[in-house]
Amino acid sequence: MRVIDKLSVGEEAEVLMDSWRCAAMIIYSLKENRKVRVDVDKDGNVIRFRFTRVS
């Protein structure tokens, strides 16, 4: 979450995880955040998040 807070508008960060529990917490905490776009992909046991600051 600290990485997301430091993003400038248009800037992107990618985070890799292997825990669905942690991934669910991130998705839940960003549910109402309209300043960040989140793209999620799953490849095997790896969950890839791409966060982009939109405003």
mmCIF file with all atom_site columns, C-alpha atoms in Angstrom:
data_model
loop_
_atom_site.group_PDB
_atom_site.id
_atom_site.type_symbol
_atom_site.label_atom_id
_atom_site.label_alt_id
_atom_site.label_comp_id
_atom_site.label_asym_id
_atom_site.label_entity_id
_atom_site.label_seq_id
_atom_site.pdbx_PDB_ins_code
_atom_site.Cartn_x
_atom_site.Cartn_y
_atom_site.Cartn_z
_atom_site.occupancy
_atom_site.B_iso_or_equiv
_atom_site.pdbx_formal_charge
_atom_site.auth_seq_id
_atom_site.auth_comp_id
_atom_site.auth_asym_id
_atom_site.auth_atom_id
_atom_site.pdbx_PDB_model_num
ATOM 1  C CA . MET A 1 1  ? 0.000   0.000   0.000   1.00 0.00 ? 1  MET A CA 1
ATOM 2  C CA . ARG A 1 2  ? 2.933   2.346   0.649   1.00 0.00 ? 2  ARG A CA 1
ATOM 3  C CA . VAL A 1 3  ? 4.081   1.892   -2.942  1.00 0.00 ? 3  VAL A CA 1
ATOM 4  C CA . ILE A 1 4  ? 0.635   2.836   -4.239  1.00 0.00 ? 4  ILE A CA 1
ATOM 5  C CA . ASP A 1 5  ? 0.500   5.958   -2.055  1.00 0.00 ? 5  ASP A CA 1
ATOM 6  C CA . LYS A 1 6  ? 3.798   7.193   -3.542  1.00 0.00 ? 6  LYS A CA 1
ATOM 7  C CA . LEU A 1 7  ? 2.737   6.889   -7.199  1.00 0.00 ? 7  LEU A CA 1
ATOM 8  C CA . SER A 1 8  ? 2.357   10.056  -9.275  1.00 0.00 ? 8  SER A CA 1
ATOM 9  C CA . VAL A 1 9  ? -0.477  10.454  -11.792 1.00 0.00 ? 9  VAL A CA 1
ATOM 10 C CA . GLY A 1 10 ? 0.185   8.134   -14.747 1.00 0.00 ? 10 GLY A CA 1
ATOM 11 C CA . GLU A 1 11 ? 2.858   6.200   -12.892 1.00 0.00 ? 11 GLU A CA 1
ATOM 12 C CA . GLU A 1 12 ? 2.548   2.410   -12.646 1.00 0.00 ? 12 GLU A CA 1
ATOM 13 C CA . ALA A 1 13 ? 3.814   -0.186  -10.179 1.00 0.00 ? 13 ALA A CA 1
ATOM 14 C CA . GLU A 1 14 ? 3.771   -3.952  -10.470 1.00 0.00 ? 14 GLU A CA 1
ATOM 15 C CA . VAL A 1 15 ? 3.559   -6.262  -7.455  1.00 0.00 ? 15 VAL A CA 1
ATOM 16 C CA . LEU A 1 16 ? 3.868   -10.049 -7.497  1.00 0.00 ? 16 LEU A CA 1
ATOM 17 C CA . MET A 1 17 ? 2.270   -12.178 -4.778  1.00 0.00 ? 17 MET A CA 1
ATOM 18 C CA . ASP A 1 18 ? 1.741   -15.851 -4.093  1.00 0.00 ? 18 ASP A CA 1
ATOM 19 C CA . SER A 1 19 ? -0.965  -15.501 -1.433  1.00 0.00 ? 19 SER A CA 1
ATOM 20 C CA . TRP A 1 20 ? -4.633  -15.164 -2.355  1.00 0.00 ? 20 TRP A CA 1
ATOM 21 C CA . ARG A 1 21 ? -5.349  -14.038 1.212   1.00 0.00 ? 21 ARG A CA 1
ATOM 22 C CA . CYS A 1 22 ? -3.033  -11.021 0.848   1.00 0.00 ? 22 CYS A CA 1
ATOM 23 C CA . ALA A 1 23 ? -4.308  -10.330 -2.667  1.00 0.00 ? 23 ALA A CA 1
ATOM 24 C CA . ALA A 1 24 ? -7.902  -10.283 -1.419  1.00 0.00 ? 24 ALA A CA 1
ATOM 25 C CA . MET A 1 25 ? -6.965  -7.788  1.315   1.00 0.00 ? 25 MET A CA 1
ATOM 26 C CA . ILE A 1 26 ? -5.403  -5.459  -1.258  1.00 0.00 ? 26 ILE A CA 1
ATOM 27 C CA . ILE A 1 27 ? -8.421  -5.662  -3.556  1.00 0.00 ? 27 ILE A CA 1
ATOM 28 C CA . TYR A 1 28 ? -10.785 -5.030  -0.640  1.00 0.00 ? 28 TYR A CA 1
ATOM 29 C CA . SER A 1 29 ? -8.781  -2.040  0.623   1.00 0.00 ? 29 SER A CA 1
ATOM 30 C CA . LEU A 1 30 ? -8.756  -0.459  -2.863  1.00 0.00 ? 30 LEU A CA 1
ATOM 31 C CA . LYS A 1 31 ? -12.425 -1.159  -3.589  1.00 0.00 ? 31 LYS A CA 1
ATOM 32 C CA . GLU A 1 32 ? -13.510 2.455   -2.994  1.00 0.00 ? 32 GLU A CA 1
ATOM 33 C CA . ASN A 1 33 ? -10.267 4.093   -4.175  1.00 0.00 ? 33 ASN A CA 1
ATOM 34 C CA . ARG A 1 34 ? -10.964 5.845   -7.452  1.00 0.00 ? 34 ARG A CA 1
ATOM 35 C CA . LYS A 1 35 ? -7.420  7.228   -7.728  1.00 0.00 ? 35 LYS A CA 1
ATOM 36 C CA . VAL A 1 36 ? -5.858  3.891   -8.675  1.00 0.00 ? 36 VAL A CA 1
ATOM 37 C CA . ARG A 1 37 ? -6.636  1.476   -11.515 1.00 0.00 ? 37 ARG A CA 1
ATOM 38 C CA . VAL A 1 38 ? -5.843  -2.151  -10.673 1.00 0.00 ? 38 VAL A CA 1
ATOM 39 C CA . ASP A 1 39 ? -5.197  -4.915  -13.196 1.00 0.00 ? 39 ASP A CA 1
ATOM 40 C CA . VAL A 1 40 ? -4.836  -8.455  -11.853 1.00 0.00 ? 40 VAL A CA 1
ATOM 41 C CA . ASP A 1 41 ? -3.467  -11.518 -13.659 1.00 0.00 ? 41 ASP A CA 1
ATOM 42 C CA . LYS A 1 42 ? -2.855  -15.020 -12.345 1.00 0.00 ? 42 LYS A CA 1
ATOM 43 C CA . ASP A 1 43 ? -0.104  -17.253 -13.725 1.00 0.00 ? 43 ASP A CA 1
ATOM 44 C CA . GLY A 1 44 ? 0.107   -20.516 -11.829 1.00 0.00 ? 44 GLY A CA 1
ATOM 45 C CA . ASN A 1 45 ? 0.650   -19.633 -8.177  1.00 0.00 ? 45 ASN A CA 1
ATOM 46 C CA . VAL A 1 46 ? 1.733   -16.055 -8.926  1.00 0.00 ? 46 VAL A CA 1
ATOM 47 C CA . ILE A 1 47 ? -0.728  -13.169 -8.732  1.00 0.00 ? 47 ILE A CA 1
ATOM 48 C CA . ARG A 1 48 ? 0.423   -10.080 -10.648 1.00 0.00 ? 48 ARG A CA 1
ATOM 49 C CA . PHE A 1 49 ? -1.012  -6.685  -9.721  1.00 0.00 ? 49 PHE A CA 1
ATOM 50 C CA . ARG A 1 50 ? -0.472  -3.598  -11.866 1.00 0.00 ? 50 ARG A CA 1
ATOM 51 C CA . PHE A 1 51 ? -1.456  -0.380  -10.143 1.00 0.00 ? 51 PHE A CA 1
ATOM 52 C CA . THR A 1 52 ? -1.780  2.854   -12.122 1.00 0.00 ? 52 THR A CA 1
ATOM 53 C CA . ARG A 1 53 ? -2.431  6.244   -10.485 1.00 0.00 ? 53 ARG A CA 1
ATOM 54 C CA . VAL A 1 54 ? -5.215  7.912   -12.468 1.00 0.00 ? 54 VAL A CA 1
ATOM 55 C CA . SER A 1 55 ? -5.790  11.075  -10.396 1.00 0.00 ? 55 SER A CA 1
#
